[in-house]
Amino acid sequence: MHALANSLGKAEKDLLREAEPKRMAELSEDELIDLHKRIRRARNKYAGIYRRQGSAKVRKKGGRGLAKEKNSRNAGRSEVFEDALARVSAQLAEVAAASAEQLKAERLAAANP
């Protein structure tokens, strides 16, 4: 896990662990969709916090460059979940493609008795 993951709570660490390749390999398509939604929600949460606090700090610090360094933890948290979301998306794409191929084969078999 990324070093900034240590600043996350237990529930968020558990969510990131669910996105590990070994654990995702055991999930069904519906379970992957659920995991994708939960990780996207967490990523959006930290991206929103980053943007809101960043814009507030720009006014206080007097510039975007000065404000950015004070808001790097929130950016890192958002990035951790973005990486996890990318892994889940890739796994979901593979499972969905396999499922589509299976359905196609079943339909062809049913159409050609």
PDB file of N, CA and C in Angstrom:
ATOM      1  N   MET A   1       0.828  -1.180   0.000  1.00  0.00           N
ATOM      2  CA  MET A   1       0.000   0.000   0.000  1.00  0.00           C
ATOM      3  C   MET A   1       0.873   1.245   0.000  1.00  0.00           C
ATOM      4  N   HIS A   2       0.373   2.304  -0.541  1.00  0.00           N
ATOM      5  CA  HIS A   2       1.067   3.584  -0.628  1.00  0.00           C
ATOM      6  C   HIS A   2       1.352   4.114   0.781  1.00  0.00           C
ATOM      7  N   ALA A   3       2.418   4.889   0.944  1.00  0.00           N
ATOM      8  CA  ALA A   3       2.818   5.400   2.257  1.00  0.00           C
ATOM      9  C   ALA A   3       1.747   6.285   2.882  1.00  0.00           C
ATOM     10  N   LEU A   4       1.020   7.038   2.071  1.00  0.00           N
ATOM     11  CA  LEU A   4      -0.032   7.890   2.625  1.00  0.00           C
ATOM     12  C   LEU A   4      -1.226   7.100   3.129  1.00  0.00           C
ATOM     13  N   ALA A   5      -1.305   5.844   2.769  1.00  0.00           N
ATOM     14  CA  ALA A   5      -2.410   5.018   3.248  1.00  0.00           C
ATOM     15  C   ALA A   5      -2.367   4.888   4.766  1.00  0.00           C
ATOM     16  N   ASN A   6      -1.202   5.119   5.363  1.00  0.00           N
ATOM     17  CA  ASN A   6      -1.096   5.050   6.816  1.00  0.00           C
ATOM     18  C   ASN A   6      -1.875   6.151   7.508  1.00  0.00           C
ATOM     19  N   SER A   7      -2.192   7.217   6.806  1.00  0.00           N
ATOM     20  CA  SER A   7      -2.953   8.305   7.396  1.00  0.00           C
ATOM     21  C   SER A   7      -4.460   8.097   7.241  1.00  0.00           C
ATOM     22  N   LEU A   8      -4.844   6.971   6.676  1.00  0.00           N
ATOM     23  CA  LEU A   8      -6.265   6.673   6.486  1.00  0.00           C
ATOM     24  C   LEU A   8      -6.819   5.920   7.683  1.00  0.00           C
ATOM     25  N   GLY A   9      -8.133   5.944   7.823  1.00  0.00           N
ATOM     26  CA  GLY A   9      -8.796   5.201   8.878  1.00  0.00           C
ATOM     27  C   GLY A   9      -8.882   3.719   8.547  1.00  0.00           C
ATOM     28  N   LYS A  10      -9.329   2.937   9.504  1.00  0.00           N
ATOM     29  CA  LYS A  10      -9.412   1.484   9.336  1.00  0.00           C
ATOM     30  C   LYS A  10     -10.320   1.098   8.178  1.00  0.00           C
ATOM     31  N   ALA A  11     -11.484   1.712   8.087  1.00  0.00           N
ATOM     32  CA  ALA A  11     -12.436   1.368   7.024  1.00  0.00           C
ATOM     33  C   ALA A  11     -11.850   1.668   5.639  1.00  0.00           C
ATOM     34  N   GLU A  12     -11.131   2.769   5.536  1.00  0.00           N
ATOM     35  CA  GLU A  12     -10.546   3.133   4.248  1.00  0.00           C
ATOM     36  C   GLU A  12      -9.372   2.229   3.894  1.00  0.00           C
ATOM     37  N   LYS A  13      -8.597   1.829   4.893  1.00  0.00           N
ATOM     38  CA  LYS A  13      -7.515   0.869   4.639  1.00  0.00           C
ATOM     39  C   LYS A  13      -8.092  -0.468   4.184  1.00  0.00           C
ATOM     40  N   ASP A  14      -9.185  -0.880   4.831  1.00  0.00           N
ATOM     41  CA  ASP A  14      -9.833  -2.127   4.426  1.00  0.00           C
ATOM     42  C   ASP A  14     -10.339  -2.040   2.993  1.00  0.00           C
ATOM     43  N   LEU A  15     -10.868  -0.893   2.634  1.00  0.00           N
ATOM     44  CA  LEU A  15     -11.349  -0.686   1.263  1.00  0.00           C
ATOM     45  C   LEU A  15     -10.198  -0.802   0.265  1.00  0.00           C
ATOM     46  N   LEU A  16      -9.060  -0.233   0.594  1.00  0.00           N
ATOM     47  CA  LEU A  16      -7.895  -0.343  -0.287  1.00  0.00           C
ATOM     48  C   LEU A  16      -7.401  -1.783  -0.374  1.00  0.00           C
ATOM     49  N   ARG A  17      -7.473  -2.517   0.725  1.00  0.00           N
ATOM     50  CA  ARG A  17      -7.055  -3.925   0.700  1.00  0.00           C
ATOM     51  C   ARG A  17      -7.946  -4.754  -0.215  1.00  0.00           C
ATOM     52  N   GLU A  18      -9.226  -4.398  -0.281  1.00  0.00           N
ATOM     53  CA  GLU A  18     -10.140  -5.111  -1.172  1.00  0.00           C
ATOM     54  C   GLU A  18      -9.754  -4.933  -2.635  1.00  0.00           C
ATOM     55  N   ALA A  19      -9.029  -3.873  -2.930  1.00  0.00           N
ATOM     56  CA  ALA A  19      -8.625  -3.592  -4.313  1.00  0.00           C
ATOM     57  C   ALA A  19      -7.296  -4.242  -4.671  1.00  0.00           C
ATOM     58  N   GLU A  20      -6.754  -5.066  -3.799  1.00  0.00           N
ATOM     59  CA  GLU A  20      -5.522  -5.782  -4.117  1.00  0.00           C
ATOM     60  C   GLU A  20      -5.842  -6.854  -5.155  1.00  0.00           C
ATOM     61  N   PRO A  21      -4.948  -7.086  -6.106  1.00  0.00           N
ATOM     62  CA  PRO A  21      -5.221  -8.016  -7.206  1.00  0.00           C
ATOM     63  C   PRO A  21      -5.649  -9.420  -6.758  1.00  0.00           C
ATOM     64  N   LYS A  22      -5.011  -9.965  -5.730  1.00  0.00           N
ATOM     65  CA  LYS A  22      -5.370 -11.311  -5.270  1.00  0.00           C
ATOM     66  C   LYS A  22      -6.807 -11.364  -4.765  1.00  0.00           C
ATOM     67  N   ARG A  23      -7.215 -10.335  -4.056  1.00  0.00           N
ATOM     68  CA  ARG A  23      -8.582 -10.308  -3.515  1.00  0.00           C
ATOM     69  C   ARG A  23      -9.610 -10.048  -4.612  1.00  0.00           C
ATOM     70  N   MET A  24      -9.260  -9.210  -5.569  1.00  0.00           N
ATOM     71  CA  MET A  24     -10.207  -8.916  -6.650  1.00  0.00           C
ATOM     72  C   MET A  24     -10.426 -10.111  -7.558  1.00  0.00           C
ATOM     73  N   ALA A  25      -9.439 -10.977  -7.657  1.00  0.00           N
ATOM     74  CA  ALA A  25      -9.558 -12.139  -8.534  1.00  0.00           C
ATOM     75  C   ALA A  25     -10.688 -13.055  -8.092  1.00  0.00           C
ATOM     76  N   GLU A  26     -11.045 -13.001  -6.824  1.00  0.00           N
ATOM     77  CA  GLU A  26     -12.093 -13.860  -6.281  1.00  0.00           C
ATOM     78  C   GLU A  26     -13.490 -13.254  -6.398  1.00  0.00           C
ATOM     79  N   LEU A  27     -13.586 -11.991  -6.816  1.00  0.00           N
ATOM     80  CA  LEU A  27     -14.870 -11.300  -6.827  1.00  0.00           C
ATOM     81  C   LEU A  27     -15.629 -11.516  -8.132  1.00  0.00           C
ATOM     82  N   SER A  28     -16.947 -11.540  -7.997  1.00  0.00           N
ATOM     83  CA  SER A  28     -17.807 -11.640  -9.178  1.00  0.00           C
ATOM     84  C   SER A  28     -17.950 -10.256  -9.818  1.00  0.00           C
ATOM     85  N   GLU A  29     -18.602 -10.216 -10.952  1.00  0.00           N
ATOM     86  CA  GLU A  29     -18.798  -8.946 -11.650  1.00  0.00           C
ATOM     87  C   GLU A  29     -19.609  -7.966 -10.797  1.00  0.00           C
ATOM     88  N   ASP A  30     -20.669  -8.441 -10.169  1.00  0.00           N
ATOM     89  CA  ASP A  30     -21.490  -7.567  -9.327  1.00  0.00           C
ATOM     90  C   ASP A  30     -20.716  -7.062  -8.114  1.00  0.00           C
ATOM     91  N   GLU A  31     -19.900  -7.916  -7.530  1.00  0.00           N
ATOM     92  CA  GLU A  31     -19.088  -7.497  -6.388  1.00  0.00           C
ATOM     93  C   GLU A  31     -18.039  -6.474  -6.813  1.00  0.00           C
ATOM     94  N   LEU A  32     -17.483  -6.640  -8.005  1.00  0.00           N
ATOM     95  CA  LEU A  32     -16.526  -5.658  -8.518  1.00  0.00           C
ATOM     96  C   LEU A  32     -17.200  -4.314  -8.789  1.00  0.00           C
ATOM     97  N   ILE A  33     -18.422  -4.345  -9.283  1.00  0.00           N
ATOM     98  CA  ILE A  33     -19.168  -3.104  -9.514  1.00  0.00           C
ATOM     99  C   ILE A  33     -19.395  -2.378  -8.195  1.00  0.00           C
ATOM    100  N   ASP A  34     -19.754  -3.132  -7.156  1.00  0.00           N
ATOM    101  CA  ASP A  34     -19.956  -2.541  -5.834  1.00  0.00           C
ATOM    102  C   ASP A  34     -18.648  -1.946  -5.299  1.00  0.00           C
ATOM    103  N   LEU A  35     -17.564  -2.669  -5.428  1.00  0.00           N
ATOM    104  CA  LEU A  35     -16.262  -2.182  -4.982  1.00  0.00           C
ATOM    105  C   LEU A  35     -15.866  -0.921  -5.758  1.00  0.00           C
ATOM    106  N   HIS A  36     -16.115  -0.918  -7.045  1.00  0.00           N
ATOM    107  CA  HIS A  36     -15.813   0.239  -7.894  1.00  0.00           C
ATOM    108  C   HIS A  36     -16.566   1.469  -7.392  1.00  0.00           C
ATOM    109  N   LYS A  37     -17.842   1.302  -7.075  1.00  0.00           N
ATOM    110  CA  LYS A  37     -18.644   2.424  -6.576  1.00  0.00           C
ATOM    111  C   LYS A  37     -18.106   2.950  -5.256  1.00  0.00           C
ATOM    112  N   ARG A  38     -17.744   2.040  -4.350  1.00  0.00           N
ATOM    113  CA  ARG A  38     -17.254   2.463  -3.034  1.00  0.00           C
ATOM    114  C   ARG A  38     -15.911   3.177  -3.134  1.00  0.00           C
ATOM    115  N   ILE A  39     -15.031   2.686  -3.992  1.00  0.00           N
ATOM    116  CA  ILE A  39     -13.729   3.335  -4.147  1.00  0.00           C
ATOM    117  C   ILE A  39     -13.878   4.674  -4.856  1.00  0.00           C
ATOM    118  N   ARG A  40     -14.764   4.745  -5.831  1.00  0.00           N
ATOM    119  CA  ARG A  40     -15.000   6.019  -6.518  1.00  0.00           C
ATOM    120  C   ARG A  40     -15.532   7.062  -5.535  1.00  0.00           C
ATOM    121  N   ARG A  41     -16.426   6.627  -4.642  1.00  0.00           N
ATOM    122  CA  ARG A  41     -16.970   7.532  -3.636  1.00  0.00           C
ATOM    123  C   ARG A  41     -15.853   8.070  -2.725  1.00  0.00           C
ATOM    124  N   ALA A  42     -14.946   7.193  -2.299  1.00  0.00           N
ATOM    125  CA  ALA A  42     -13.834   7.615  -1.440  1.00  0.00           C
ATOM    126  C   ALA A  42     -12.897   8.551  -2.193  1.00  0.00           C
ATOM    127  N   ARG A  43     -12.611   8.245  -3.452  1.00  0.00           N
ATOM    128  CA  ARG A  43     -11.747   9.119  -4.251  1.00  0.00           C
ATOM    129  C   ARG A  43     -12.378  10.497  -4.414  1.00  0.00           C
ATOM    130  N   ASN A  44     -13.670  10.520  -4.699  1.00  0.00           N
ATOM    131  CA  ASN A  44     -14.367  11.796  -4.855  1.00  0.00           C
ATOM    132  C   ASN A  44     -14.375  12.596  -3.554  1.00  0.00           C
ATOM    133  N   LYS A  45     -14.486  11.892  -2.434  1.00  0.00           N
ATOM    134  CA  LYS A  45     -14.470  12.544  -1.124  1.00  0.00           C
ATOM    135  C   LYS A  45     -13.153  13.289  -0.926  1.00  0.00           C
ATOM    136  N   TYR A  46     -12.042  12.609  -1.127  1.00  0.00           N
ATOM    137  CA  TYR A  46     -10.749  13.242  -0.895  1.00  0.00           C
ATOM    138  C   TYR A  46     -10.399  14.257  -1.969  1.00  0.00           C
ATOM    139  N   ALA A  47     -10.846  14.047  -3.184  1.00  0.00           N
ATOM    140  CA  ALA A  47     -10.620  15.049  -4.231  1.00  0.00           C
ATOM    141  C   ALA A  47     -11.394  16.322  -3.907  1.00  0.00           C
ATOM    142  N   GLY A  48     -12.607  16.162  -3.399  1.00  0.00           N
ATOM    143  CA  GLY A  48     -13.408  17.330  -3.003  1.00  0.00           C
ATOM    144  C   GLY A  48     -12.790  18.075  -1.839  1.00  0.00           C
ATOM    145  N   ILE A  49     -12.314  17.332  -0.846  1.00  0.00           N
ATOM    146  CA  ILE A  49     -11.648  17.968   0.298  1.00  0.00           C
ATOM    147  C   ILE A  49     -10.411  18.718  -0.182  1.00  0.00           C
ATOM    148  N   TYR A  50      -9.651  18.086  -1.058  1.00  0.00           N
ATOM    149  CA  TYR A  50      -8.442  18.716  -1.592  1.00  0.00           C
ATOM    150  C   TYR A  50      -8.777  20.029  -2.293  1.00  0.00           C
ATOM    151  N   ARG A  51      -9.791  20.006  -3.127  1.00  0.00           N
ATOM    152  CA  ARG A  51     -10.161  21.224  -3.863  1.00  0.00           C
ATOM    153  C   ARG A  51     -10.683  22.312  -2.923  1.00  0.00           C
ATOM    154  N   ARG A  52     -11.570  21.934  -1.997  1.00  0.00           N
ATOM    155  CA  ARG A  52     -12.137  22.938  -1.091  1.00  0.00           C
ATOM    156  C   ARG A  52     -11.074  23.555  -0.184  1.00  0.00           C
ATOM    157  N   GLN A  53     -10.256  22.706   0.435  1.00  0.00           N
ATOM    158  CA  GLN A  53      -9.230  23.242   1.328  1.00  0.00           C
ATOM    159  C   GLN A  53      -8.152  23.982   0.544  1.00  0.00           C
ATOM    160  N   GLY A  54      -7.870  23.497  -0.649  1.00  0.00           N
ATOM    161  CA  GLY A  54      -6.884  24.184  -1.478  1.00  0.00           C
ATOM    162  C   GLY A  54      -7.329  25.578  -1.849  1.00  0.00           C
ATOM    163  N   SER A  55      -8.580  25.721  -2.244  1.00  0.00           N
ATOM    164  CA  SER A  55      -9.055  27.055  -2.626  1.00  0.00           C
ATOM    165  C   SER A  55      -9.101  27.979  -1.417  1.00  0.00           C
ATOM    166  N   ALA A  56      -9.413  27.451  -0.236  1.00  0.00           N
ATOM    167  CA  ALA A  56      -9.416  28.277   0.973  1.00  0.00           C
ATOM    168  C   ALA A  56      -7.998  28.700   1.341  1.00  0.00           C
ATOM    169  N   LYS A  57      -7.032  27.819   1.134  1.00  0.00           N
ATOM    170  CA  LYS A  57      -5.645  28.142   1.490  1.00  0.00           C
ATOM    171  C   LYS A  57      -5.012  29.125   0.512  1.00  0.00           C
ATOM    172  N   VAL A  58      -5.490  29.163  -0.715  1.00  0.00           N
ATOM    173  CA  VAL A  58      -4.952  30.119  -1.685  1.00  0.00           C
ATOM    174  C   VAL A  58      -5.188  31.531  -1.167  1.00  0.00           C
ATOM    175  N   ARG A  59      -6.377  31.771  -0.641  1.00  0.00           N
ATOM    176  CA  ARG A  59      -6.681  33.104  -0.111  1.00  0.00           C
ATOM    177  C   ARG A  59      -5.790  33.432   1.084  1.00  0.00           C
ATOM    178  N   LYS A  60      -5.570  32.457   1.955  1.00  0.00           N
ATOM    179  CA  LYS A  60      -4.765  32.683   3.163  1.00  0.00           C
ATOM    180  C   LYS A  60      -3.283  32.839   2.841  1.00  0.00           C
ATOM    181  N   LYS A  61      -2.764  32.004   1.954  1.00  0.00           N
ATOM    182  CA  LYS A  61      -1.337  31.991   1.655  1.00  0.00           C
ATOM    183  C   LYS A  61      -0.928  33.011   0.605  1.00  0.00           C
ATOM    184  N   GLY A  62      -1.886  33.422  -0.219  1.00  0.00           N
ATOM    185  CA  GLY A  62      -1.586  34.429  -1.214  1.00  0.00           C
ATOM    186  C   GLY A  62      -1.178  33.886  -2.575  1.00  0.00           C
ATOM    187  N   GLY A  63      -1.252  32.584  -2.763  1.00  0.00           N
ATOM    188  CA  GLY A  63      -0.917  32.025  -4.072  1.00  0.00           C
ATOM    189  C   GLY A  63      -1.121  30.527  -4.098  1.00  0.00           C
ATOM    190  N   ARG A  64      -1.322  30.005  -5.294  1.00  0.00           N
ATOM    191  CA  ARG A  64      -1.563  28.567  -5.432  1.00  0.00           C
ATOM    192  C   ARG A  64      -0.343  27.733  -5.070  1.00  0.00           C
ATOM    193  N   GLY A  65       0.840  28.215  -5.428  1.00  0.00           N
ATOM    194  CA  GLY A  65       2.058  27.466  -5.148  1.00  0.00           C
ATOM    195  C   GLY A  65       2.293  27.276  -3.662  1.00  0.00           C
ATOM    196  N   LEU A  66       2.084  28.310  -2.890  1.00  0.00           N
ATOM    197  CA  LEU A  66       2.259  28.226  -1.438  1.00  0.00           C
ATOM    198  C   LEU A  66       1.181  27.364  -0.796  1.00  0.00           C
ATOM    199  N   ALA A  67      -0.023  27.427  -1.334  1.00  0.00           N
ATOM    200  CA  ALA A  67      -1.125  26.656  -0.764  1.00  0.00           C
ATOM    201  C   ALA A  67      -0.993  25.176  -1.077  1.00  0.00           C
ATOM    202  N   LYS A  68      -0.416  24.837  -2.217  1.00  0.00           N
ATOM    203  CA  LYS A  68      -0.335  23.442  -2.634  1.00  0.00           C
ATOM    204  C   LYS A  68       0.486  22.595  -1.670  1.00  0.00           C
ATOM    205  N   GLU A  69       1.596  23.111  -1.196  1.00  0.00           N
ATOM    206  CA  GLU A  69       2.448  22.303  -0.322  1.00  0.00           C
ATOM    207  C   GLU A  69       1.774  21.996   1.006  1.00  0.00           C
ATOM    208  N   LYS A  70       0.886  22.826   1.450  1.00  0.00           N
ATOM    209  CA  LYS A  70       0.179  22.585   2.704  1.00  0.00           C
ATOM    210  C   LYS A  70      -1.013  21.643   2.531  1.00  0.00           C
ATOM    211  N   ASN A  71      -1.331  21.323   1.304  1.00  0.00           N
ATOM    212  CA  ASN A  71      -2.500  20.488   1.027  1.00  0.00           C
ATOM    213  C   ASN A  71      -2.094  19.183   0.354  1.00  0.00           C
ATOM    214  N   SER A  72      -0.842  18.810   0.447  1.00  0.00           N
ATOM    215  CA  SER A  72      -0.355  17.638  -0.281  1.00  0.00           C
ATOM    216  C   SER A  72      -0.900  16.325   0.265  1.00  0.00           C
ATOM    217  N   ARG A  73      -1.216  16.258   1.550  1.00  0.00           N
ATOM    218  CA  ARG A  73      -1.740  15.018   2.119  1.00  0.00           C
ATOM    219  C   ARG A  73      -3.094  14.660   1.499  1.00  0.00           C
ATOM    220  N   ASN A  74      -3.963  15.649   1.361  1.00  0.00           N
ATOM    221  CA  ASN A  74      -5.264  15.378   0.740  1.00  0.00           C
ATOM    222  C   ASN A  74      -5.110  14.981  -0.722  1.00  0.00           C
ATOM    223  N   ALA A  75      -4.164  15.595  -1.412  1.00  0.00           N
ATOM    224  CA  ALA A  75      -3.908  15.222  -2.804  1.00  0.00           C
ATOM    225  C   ALA A  75      -3.408  13.787  -2.865  1.00  0.00           C
ATOM    226  N   GLY A  76      -2.543  13.417  -1.946  1.00  0.00           N
ATOM    227  CA  GLY A  76      -2.023  12.055  -1.900  1.00  0.00           C
ATOM    228  C   GLY A  76      -3.095  11.030  -1.607  1.00  0.00           C
ATOM    229  N   ARG A  77      -3.982  11.354  -0.680  1.00  0.00           N
ATOM    230  CA  ARG A  77      -5.088  10.437  -0.368  1.00  0.00           C
ATOM    231  C   ARG A  77      -5.970  10.230  -1.590  1.00  0.00           C
ATOM    232  N   SER A  78      -6.264  11.311  -2.277  1.00  0.00           N
ATOM    233  CA  SER A  78      -7.064  11.209  -3.494  1.00  0.00           C
ATOM    234  C   SER A  78      -6.361  10.338  -4.527  1.00  0.00           C
ATOM    235  N   GLU A  79      -5.053  10.496  -4.642  1.00  0.00           N
ATOM    236  CA  GLU A  79      -4.273   9.723  -5.602  1.00  0.00           C
ATOM    237  C   GLU A  79      -4.233   8.237  -5.252  1.00  0.00           C
ATOM    238  N   VAL A  80      -4.173   7.916  -3.957  1.00  0.00           N
ATOM    239  CA  VAL A  80      -4.182   6.516  -3.522  1.00  0.00           C
ATOM    240  C   VAL A  80      -5.467   5.851  -3.993  1.00  0.00           C
ATOM    241  N   PHE A  81      -6.590   6.533  -3.812  1.00  0.00           N
ATOM    242  CA  PHE A  81      -7.863   5.962  -4.237  1.00  0.00           C
ATOM    243  C   PHE A  81      -8.009   5.971  -5.753  1.00  0.00           C
ATOM    244  N   GLU A  82      -7.389   6.916  -6.422  1.00  0.00           N
ATOM    245  CA  GLU A  82      -7.406   6.938  -7.892  1.00  0.00           C
ATOM    246  C   GLU A  82      -6.675   5.710  -8.439  1.00  0.00           C
ATOM    247  N   ASP A  83      -5.538   5.374  -7.831  1.00  0.00           N
ATOM    248  CA  ASP A  83      -4.791   4.179  -8.251  1.00  0.00           C
ATOM    249  C   ASP A  83      -5.620   2.916  -8.019  1.00  0.00           C
ATOM    250  N   ALA A  84      -6.265   2.847  -6.864  1.00  0.00           N
ATOM    251  CA  ALA A  84      -7.100   1.682  -6.559  1.00  0.00           C
ATOM    252  C   ALA A  84      -8.270   1.592  -7.535  1.00  0.00           C
ATOM    253  N   LEU A  85      -8.839   2.739  -7.865  1.00  0.00           N
ATOM    254  CA  LEU A  85      -9.966   2.769  -8.805  1.00  0.00           C
ATOM    255  C   LEU A  85      -9.528   2.277 -10.178  1.00  0.00           C
ATOM    256  N   ALA A  86      -8.333   2.630 -10.590  1.00  0.00           N
ATOM    257  CA  ALA A  86      -7.816   2.171 -11.885  1.00  0.00           C
ATOM    258  C   ALA A  86      -7.658   0.649 -11.895  1.00  0.00           C
ATOM    259  N   ARG A  87      -7.152   0.085 -10.794  1.00  0.00           N
ATOM    260  CA  ARG A  87      -6.994  -1.377 -10.714  1.00  0.00           C
ATOM    261  C   ARG A  87      -8.346  -2.081 -10.767  1.00  0.00           C
ATOM    262  N   VAL A  88      -9.320  -1.548 -10.025  1.00  0.00           N
ATOM    263  CA  VAL A  88     -10.653  -2.163 -10.016  1.00  0.00           C
ATOM    264  C   VAL A  88     -11.299  -2.029 -11.387  1.00  0.00           C
ATOM    265  N   SER A  89     -11.132  -0.884 -12.030  1.00  0.00           N
ATOM    266  CA  SER A  89     -11.708  -0.678 -13.361  1.00  0.00           C
ATOM    267  C   SER A  89     -11.139  -1.674 -14.368  1.00  0.00           C
ATOM    268  N   ALA A  90      -9.839  -1.904 -14.301  1.00  0.00           N
ATOM    269  CA  ALA A  90      -9.212  -2.851 -15.219  1.00  0.00           C
ATOM    270  C   ALA A  90      -9.715  -4.270 -14.972  1.00  0.00           C
ATOM    271  N   GLN A  91      -9.821  -4.652 -13.709  1.00  0.00           N
ATOM    272  CA  GLN A  91     -10.316  -5.987 -13.375  1.00  0.00           C
ATOM    273  C   GLN A  91     -11.774  -6.139 -13.797  1.00  0.00           C
ATOM    274  N   LEU A  92     -12.564  -5.105 -13.574  1.00  0.00           N
ATOM    275  CA  LEU A  92     -13.970  -5.128 -13.965  1.00  0.00           C
ATOM    276  C   LEU A  92     -14.107  -5.252 -15.478  1.00  0.00           C
ATOM    277  N   ALA A  93     -13.263  -4.573 -16.217  1.00  0.00           N
ATOM    278  CA  ALA A  93     -13.298  -4.666 -17.679  1.00  0.00           C
ATOM    279  C   ALA A  93     -12.994  -6.087 -18.143  1.00  0.00           C
ATOM    280  N   GLU A  94     -12.015  -6.718 -17.514  1.00  0.00           N
ATOM    281  CA  GLU A  94     -11.679  -8.107 -17.881  1.00  0.00           C
ATOM    282  C   GLU A  94     -12.837  -9.050 -17.589  1.00  0.00           C
ATOM    283  N   VAL A  95     -13.420  -8.918 -16.409  1.00  0.00           N
ATOM    284  CA  VAL A  95     -14.518  -9.804 -16.017  1.00  0.00           C
ATOM    285  C   VAL A  95     -15.737  -9.564 -16.898  1.00  0.00           C
ATOM    286  N   ALA A  96     -16.020  -8.312 -17.207  1.00  0.00           N
ATOM    287  CA  ALA A  96     -17.167  -7.995 -18.063  1.00  0.00           C
ATOM    288  C   ALA A  96     -16.965  -8.540 -19.472  1.00  0.00           C
ATOM    289  N   ALA A  97     -15.759  -8.455 -19.990  1.00  0.00           N
ATOM    290  CA  ALA A  97     -15.480  -8.991 -21.327  1.00  0.00           C
ATOM    291  C   ALA A  97     -15.636 -10.506 -21.343  1.00  0.00           C
ATOM    292  N   ALA A  98     -15.161 -11.164 -20.295  1.00  0.00           N
ATOM    293  CA  ALA A  98     -15.308 -12.623 -20.211  1.00  0.00           C
ATOM    294  C   ALA A  98     -16.775 -13.010 -20.107  1.00  0.00           C
ATOM    295  N   SER A  99     -17.519 -12.243 -19.335  1.00  0.00           N
ATOM    296  CA  SER A  99     -18.952 -12.506 -19.186  1.00  0.00           C
ATOM    297  C   SER A  99     -19.682 -12.308 -20.514  1.00  0.00           C
ATOM    298  N   ALA A 100     -19.312 -11.284 -21.254  1.00  0.00           N
ATOM    299  CA  ALA A 100     -19.929 -11.023 -22.556  1.00  0.00           C
ATOM    300  C   ALA A 100     -19.628 -12.157 -23.537  1.00  0.00           C
ATOM    301  N   GLU A 101     -18.397 -12.644 -23.527  1.00  0.00           N
ATOM    302  CA  GLU A 101     -18.026 -13.769 -24.397  1.00  0.00           C
ATOM    303  C   GLU A 101     -18.816 -15.018 -24.039  1.00  0.00           C
ATOM    304  N   GLN A 102     -18.992 -15.251 -22.757  1.00  0.00           N
ATOM    305  CA  GLN A 102     -19.750 -16.424 -22.311  1.00  0.00           C
ATOM    306  C   GLN A 102     -21.208 -16.323 -22.748  1.00  0.00           C
ATOM    307  N   LEU A 103     -21.799 -15.156 -22.581  1.00  0.00           N
ATOM    308  CA  LEU A 103     -23.188 -14.966 -23.023  1.00  0.00           C
ATOM    309  C   LEU A 103     -23.321 -15.130 -24.534  1.00  0.00           C
ATOM    310  N   LYS A 104     -22.353 -14.627 -25.266  1.00  0.00           N
ATOM    311  CA  LYS A 104     -22.367 -14.761 -26.719  1.00  0.00           C
ATOM    312  C   LYS A 104     -22.300 -16.229 -27.125  1.00  0.00           C
ATOM    313  N   ALA A 105     -21.431 -16.989 -26.469  1.00  0.00           N
ATOM    314  CA  ALA A 105     -21.319 -18.405 -26.770  1.00  0.00           C
ATOM    315  C   ALA A 105     -22.606 -19.155 -26.436  1.00  0.00           C
ATOM    316  N   GLU A 106     -23.240 -18.794 -25.331  1.00  0.00           N
ATOM    317  CA  GLU A 106     -24.503 -19.427 -24.947  1.00  0.00           C
ATOM    318  C   GLU A 106     -25.596 -19.120 -25.966  1.00  0.00           C
ATOM    319  N   ARG A 107     -25.664 -17.894 -26.433  1.00  0.00           N
ATOM    320  CA  ARG A 107     -26.679 -17.515 -27.431  1.00  0.00           C
ATOM    321  C   ARG A 107     -26.450 -18.222 -28.751  1.00  0.00           C
ATOM    322  N   LEU A 108     -25.189 -18.306 -29.149  1.00  0.00           N
ATOM    323  CA  LEU A 108     -24.891 -19.018 -30.399  1.00  0.00           C
ATOM    324  C   LEU A 108     -25.228 -20.489 -30.291  1.00  0.00           C
ATOM    325  N   ALA A 109     -24.935 -21.086 -29.143  1.00  0.00           N
ATOM    326  CA  ALA A 109     -25.267 -22.505 -28.938  1.00  0.00           C
ATOM    327  C   ALA A 109     -26.771 -22.718 -28.941  1.00  0.00           C
ATOM    328  N   ALA A 110     -27.513 -21.789 -28.368  1.00  0.00           N
ATOM    329  CA  ALA A 110     -28.980 -21.907 -28.333  1.00  0.00           C
ATOM    330  C   ALA A 110     -29.565 -21.688 -29.734  1.00  0.00           C
ATOM    331  N   ALA A 111     -28.950 -20.861 -30.535  1.00  0.00           N
ATOM    332  CA  ALA A 111     -29.456 -20.570 -31.873  1.00  0.00           C
ATOM    333  C   ALA A 111     -29.134 -21.677 -32.873  1.00  0.00           C
ATOM    334  N   ASN A 112     -28.101 -22.445 -32.604  1.00  0.00           N
ATOM    335  CA  ASN A 112     -27.688 -23.519 -33.510  1.00  0.00           C
ATOM    336  C   ASN A 112     -27.831 -24.870 -32.805  1.00  0.00           C
ATOM    337  N   PRO A 113     -29.041 -25.401 -32.774  1.00  0.00           N
ATOM    338  CA  PRO A 113     -29.231 -26.682 -32.055  1.00  0.00           C
ATOM    339  C   PRO A 113     -28.609 -27.857 -32.721  1.00  0.00           C
TER     340      PRO A 113
END
